[in-house]
Amino acid sequence: MIASFITRPSFSPYRYEDIHNFYNVIKKKMRDQRDDGVWNERNGLLLCLKRYIPDLSTLKASIVRIDSSAIDYYRTTSVPFTDDGKLIDFEDESERVYSSIRDRIYATRNAVVHSKYGERLRYEPFKHDKHLGKEIPLMRAVAEEIIISSADRINYSFVDPTHSLP
């Protein structure tokens, strides 16, 4: 993104507005990165989704294969035990779909992982089990697509190269 910004024909290092805009781009990138150099989890999840699931129709088909009612559910029902369990409309433009998937998965994960005894519980076992179960097709399909897209083929050789055949 930075390279494309400064190599645009309209960019001029002598124009104050261009330098100011470039500074804002760098500032945002730095803000998105924590002190230890690791990108924040939400941004990392979004980048992972975009890289390893380039075709949202494939993801949608995988979800339908797991649960034919899930796509409608994600479009009409937010995650009840989260603060930010976004709706996902696979008919939206792709940037919005990726962001909605990211937000829904991240909110669900946080509600489950960060529920603490003594505080207002976000996810309560037995109370929210059925709701959590409805999130499994999305998470499973995302996981499967990422594994398939990022895996390297294993090339098996069934012949021992140090042993010659008769």
mmCIF file of C-alpha atoms in Angstrom:
data_model
loop_
_atom_site.group_PDB
_atom_site.id
_atom_site.type_symbol
_atom_site.label_atom_id
_atom_site.label_comp_id
_atom_site.label_asym_id
_atom_site.label_seq_id
_atom_site.Cartn_x
_atom_site.Cartn_y
_atom_site.Cartn_z
ATOM 1 C CA MET A 1 0.000 0.000 0.000
ATOM 2 C CA ILE A 2 2.806 2.413 0.851
ATOM 3 C CA ALA A 3 4.701 1.707 -2.375
ATOM 4 C CA SER A 4 1.578 2.189 -4.459
ATOM 5 C CA PHE A 5 0.872 5.467 -2.670
ATOM 6 C CA ILE A 6 4.245 7.081 -3.420
ATOM 7 C CA THR A 7 4.589 5.669 -6.953
ATOM 8 C CA ARG A 8 1.292 7.101 -8.185
ATOM 9 C CA PRO A 9 1.913 9.582 -10.984
ATOM 10 C CA SER A 10 -0.163 12.177 -9.140
ATOM 11 C CA PHE A 11 2.009 11.958 -5.976
ATOM 12 C CA SER A 12 4.517 14.745 -5.512
ATOM 13 C CA PRO A 13 7.032 14.831 -2.644
ATOM 14 C CA TYR A 14 6.976 18.623 -2.969
ATOM 15 C CA ARG A 15 3.236 19.048 -2.463
ATOM 16 C CA TYR A 16 2.241 19.574 1.190
ATOM 17 C CA GLU A 17 -1.114 17.803 0.825
ATOM 18 C CA ASP A 18 0.522 14.663 -0.621
ATOM 19 C CA ILE A 19 3.110 14.533 2.167
ATOM 20 C CA HIS A 20 0.390 15.076 4.768
ATOM 21 C CA ASN A 21 -1.733 12.250 3.302
ATOM 22 C CA PHE A 22 1.323 9.997 3.129
ATOM 23 C CA TYR A 23 2.079 10.773 6.776
ATOM 24 C CA ASN A 24 -1.492 9.803 7.721
ATOM 25 C CA VAL A 25 -1.175 6.490 5.859
ATOM 26 C CA ILE A 26 2.052 5.687 7.742
ATOM 27 C CA LYS A 27 0.543 6.814 11.059
ATOM 28 C CA LYS A 28 -2.464 4.511 10.569
ATOM 29 C CA LYS A 29 -0.197 1.569 9.695
ATOM 30 C CA MET A 30 1.857 2.204 12.827
ATOM 31 C CA ARG A 31 -1.258 2.490 14.985
ATOM 32 C CA ASP A 32 -2.483 -0.845 13.627
ATOM 33 C CA GLN A 33 0.744 -2.446 14.762
ATOM 34 C CA ARG A 34 1.442 -3.089 18.441
ATOM 35 C CA ASP A 35 4.716 -2.147 20.110
ATOM 36 C CA ASP A 36 6.074 -5.685 19.766
ATOM 37 C CA GLY A 37 5.700 -5.551 15.991
ATOM 38 C CA VAL A 38 2.728 -7.919 15.797
ATOM 39 C CA TRP A 39 -0.361 -6.811 13.937
ATOM 40 C CA ASN A 40 -3.487 -6.696 16.052
ATOM 41 C CA GLU A 41 -5.592 -9.845 15.997
ATOM 42 C CA ARG A 42 -8.590 -8.357 14.201
ATOM 43 C CA ASN A 43 -6.448 -6.979 11.394
ATOM 44 C CA GLY A 44 -4.490 -10.239 11.215
ATOM 45 C CA LEU A 45 -7.707 -12.253 10.908
ATOM 46 C CA LEU A 46 -8.974 -9.981 8.144
ATOM 47 C CA LEU A 47 -5.700 -10.293 6.214
ATOM 48 C CA CYS A 48 -5.772 -14.072 6.651
ATOM 49 C CA LEU A 49 -9.350 -14.287 5.359
ATOM 50 C CA LYS A 50 -8.550 -12.204 2.289
ATOM 51 C CA ARG A 51 -5.361 -14.093 1.497
ATOM 52 C CA TYR A 52 -6.538 -17.653 1.962
ATOM 53 C CA ILE A 53 -10.204 -17.304 0.985
ATOM 54 C CA PRO A 54 -10.026 -15.217 -2.184
ATOM 55 C CA ASP A 55 -13.344 -16.579 -3.477
ATOM 56 C CA LEU A 56 -16.213 -15.946 -1.072
ATOM 57 C CA SER A 57 -18.560 -18.097 -3.165
ATOM 58 C CA THR A 58 -16.374 -21.118 -2.316
ATOM 59 C CA LEU A 59 -16.674 -20.303 1.387
ATOM 60 C CA LYS A 60 -20.426 -19.866 1.043
ATOM 61 C CA ALA A 61 -20.725 -23.250 -0.705
ATOM 62 C CA SER A 62 -18.672 -24.876 2.066
ATOM 63 C CA ILE A 63 -20.961 -23.417 4.722
ATOM 64 C CA VAL A 64 -24.064 -24.612 2.852
ATOM 65 C CA ARG A 65 -22.531 -28.092 2.569
ATOM 66 C CA ILE A 66 -22.117 -28.189 6.365
ATOM 67 C CA ASP A 67 -25.493 -26.604 7.222
ATOM 68 C CA SER A 68 -27.951 -25.551 4.532
ATOM 69 C CA SER A 69 -29.709 -23.069 6.857
ATOM 70 C CA ALA A 70 -26.540 -21.322 8.090
ATOM 71 C CA ILE A 71 -26.264 -18.630 5.386
ATOM 72 C CA ASP A 72 -29.774 -17.384 6.185
ATOM 73 C CA TYR A 73 -29.029 -17.552 9.902
ATOM 74 C CA TYR A 74 -25.863 -15.419 9.563
ATOM 75 C CA ARG A 75 -27.750 -12.902 7.428
ATOM 76 C CA THR A 76 -30.629 -12.475 9.891
ATOM 77 C CA THR A 77 -29.320 -13.341 13.374
ATOM 78 C CA SER A 78 -26.485 -11.792 15.318
ATOM 79 C CA VAL A 79 -24.599 -13.805 17.932
ATOM 80 C CA PRO A 80 -26.741 -13.300 21.059
ATOM 81 C CA PHE A 81 -23.939 -13.555 23.622
ATOM 82 C CA THR A 82 -21.607 -11.021 21.971
ATOM 83 C CA ASP A 83 -21.517 -7.262 21.802
ATOM 84 C CA ASP A 84 -20.433 -7.188 18.172
ATOM 85 C CA GLY A 85 -21.665 -10.402 16.534
ATOM 86 C CA LYS A 86 -22.188 -8.911 13.093
ATOM 87 C CA LEU A 87 -24.659 -10.107 10.531
ATOM 88 C CA ILE A 88 -23.101 -11.550 7.381
ATOM 89 C CA ASP A 89 -24.818 -10.948 4.067
ATOM 90 C CA PHE A 90 -22.879 -12.850 1.400
ATOM 91 C CA GLU A 91 -24.640 -10.720 -1.247
ATOM 92 C CA ASP A 92 -22.860 -7.551 0.005
ATOM 93 C CA GLU A 93 -19.680 -6.296 -1.629
ATOM 94 C CA SER A 94 -16.678 -8.433 -0.706
ATOM 95 C CA GLU A 95 -14.924 -5.932 1.610
ATOM 96 C CA ARG A 96 -18.016 -5.743 3.790
ATOM 97 C CA VAL A 97 -18.434 -9.530 3.805
ATOM 98 C CA TYR A 98 -14.809 -10.080 4.858
ATOM 99 C CA SER A 99 -15.167 -7.502 7.644
ATOM 100 C CA SER A 100 -18.445 -9.020 8.835
ATOM 101 C CA ILE A 101 -16.956 -12.526 8.925
ATOM 102 C CA ARG A 102 -13.952 -11.205 10.826
ATOM 103 C CA ASP A 103 -16.108 -9.320 13.338
ATOM 104 C CA ARG A 104 -18.463 -12.246 13.929
ATOM 105 C CA ILE A 105 -15.665 -14.785 14.458
ATOM 106 C CA TYR A 106 -13.621 -12.421 16.633
ATOM 107 C CA ALA A 107 -16.609 -11.409 18.796
ATOM 108 C CA THR A 108 -17.623 -15.051 19.278
ATOM 109 C CA ARG A 109 -14.087 -16.055 20.209
ATOM 110 C CA ASN A 110 -13.746 -13.200 22.698
ATOM 111 C CA ALA A 111 -17.103 -13.921 24.323
ATOM 112 C CA VAL A 112 -16.129 -17.546 24.899
ATOM 113 C CA VAL A 113 -12.490 -17.009 25.888
ATOM 114 C CA HIS A 114 -12.922 -13.930 28.063
ATOM 115 C CA SER A 115 -16.030 -14.921 30.028
ATOM 116 C CA LYS A 116 -14.981 -14.778 33.680
ATOM 117 C CA TYR A 117 -16.690 -15.970 36.808
ATOM 118 C CA GLY A 118 -17.887 -13.037 38.877
ATOM 119 C CA GLU A 119 -18.292 -10.705 35.909
ATOM 120 C CA ARG A 120 -21.249 -10.457 33.601
ATOM 121 C CA LEU A 121 -20.828 -13.619 31.608
ATOM 122 C CA ARG A 122 -20.971 -13.189 27.896
ATOM 123 C CA TYR A 123 -21.023 -16.833 26.941
ATOM 124 C CA GLU A 124 -22.734 -19.092 29.458
ATOM 125 C CA PRO A 125 -22.420 -22.845 28.904
ATOM 126 C CA PHE A 126 -25.762 -24.654 28.718
ATOM 127 C CA LYS A 127 -27.558 -21.333 28.195
ATOM 128 C CA HIS A 128 -25.803 -20.461 24.926
ATOM 129 C CA ASP A 129 -24.748 -23.906 23.647
ATOM 130 C CA LYS A 130 -27.279 -23.955 20.808
ATOM 131 C CA HIS A 131 -26.300 -20.428 19.737
ATOM 132 C CA LEU A 132 -22.613 -21.344 19.785
ATOM 133 C CA GLY A 133 -23.380 -24.465 17.775
ATOM 134 C CA LYS A 134 -24.846 -22.287 15.007
ATOM 135 C CA GLU A 135 -21.428 -20.583 14.649
ATOM 136 C CA ILE A 136 -19.597 -23.862 14.002
ATOM 137 C CA PRO A 137 -20.405 -24.109 10.246
ATOM 138 C CA LEU A 138 -18.848 -20.671 9.681
ATOM 139 C CA MET A 139 -15.747 -21.377 11.741
ATOM 140 C CA ARG A 140 -15.327 -24.866 10.327
ATOM 141 C CA ALA A 141 -15.694 -23.708 6.720
ATOM 142 C CA VAL A 142 -13.246 -20.829 7.277
ATOM 143 C CA ALA A 143 -10.728 -23.182 8.923
ATOM 144 C CA GLU A 144 -11.056 -25.759 6.137
ATOM 145 C CA GLU A 145 -10.645 -23.163 3.385
ATOM 146 C CA ILE A 146 -7.563 -21.671 5.058
ATOM 147 C CA ILE A 147 -5.989 -25.104 5.536
ATOM 148 C CA ILE A 148 -6.710 -26.112 1.934
ATOM 149 C CA SER A 149 -5.408 -22.818 0.519
ATOM 150 C CA SER A 150 -2.269 -22.649 2.644
ATOM 151 C CA ALA A 151 -1.237 -26.320 2.605
ATOM 152 C CA ASP A 152 1.667 -27.619 0.582
ATOM 153 C CA ARG A 153 1.330 -30.863 -1.302
ATOM 154 C CA ILE A 154 3.154 -33.781 0.205
ATOM 155 C CA ASN A 155 5.065 -35.667 -2.423
ATOM 156 C CA TYR A 156 5.280 -39.277 -1.307
ATOM 157 C CA SER A 157 7.881 -41.531 -2.754
ATOM 158 C CA PHE A 158 7.048 -45.148 -2.059
ATOM 159 C CA VAL A 159 10.399 -46.347 -3.267
ATOM 160 C CA ASP A 160 13.395 -46.120 -0.974
ATOM 161 C CA PRO A 161 16.038 -44.269 -3.034
ATOM 162 C CA THR A 162 18.851 -46.076 -1.197
ATOM 163 C CA HIS A 163 17.467 -49.513 -2.055
ATOM 164 C CA SER A 164 17.453 -50.700 -5.636
ATOM 165 C CA LEU A 165 14.641 -52.831 -6.916
ATOM 166 C CA PRO A 166 15.447 -56.338 -8.283
#
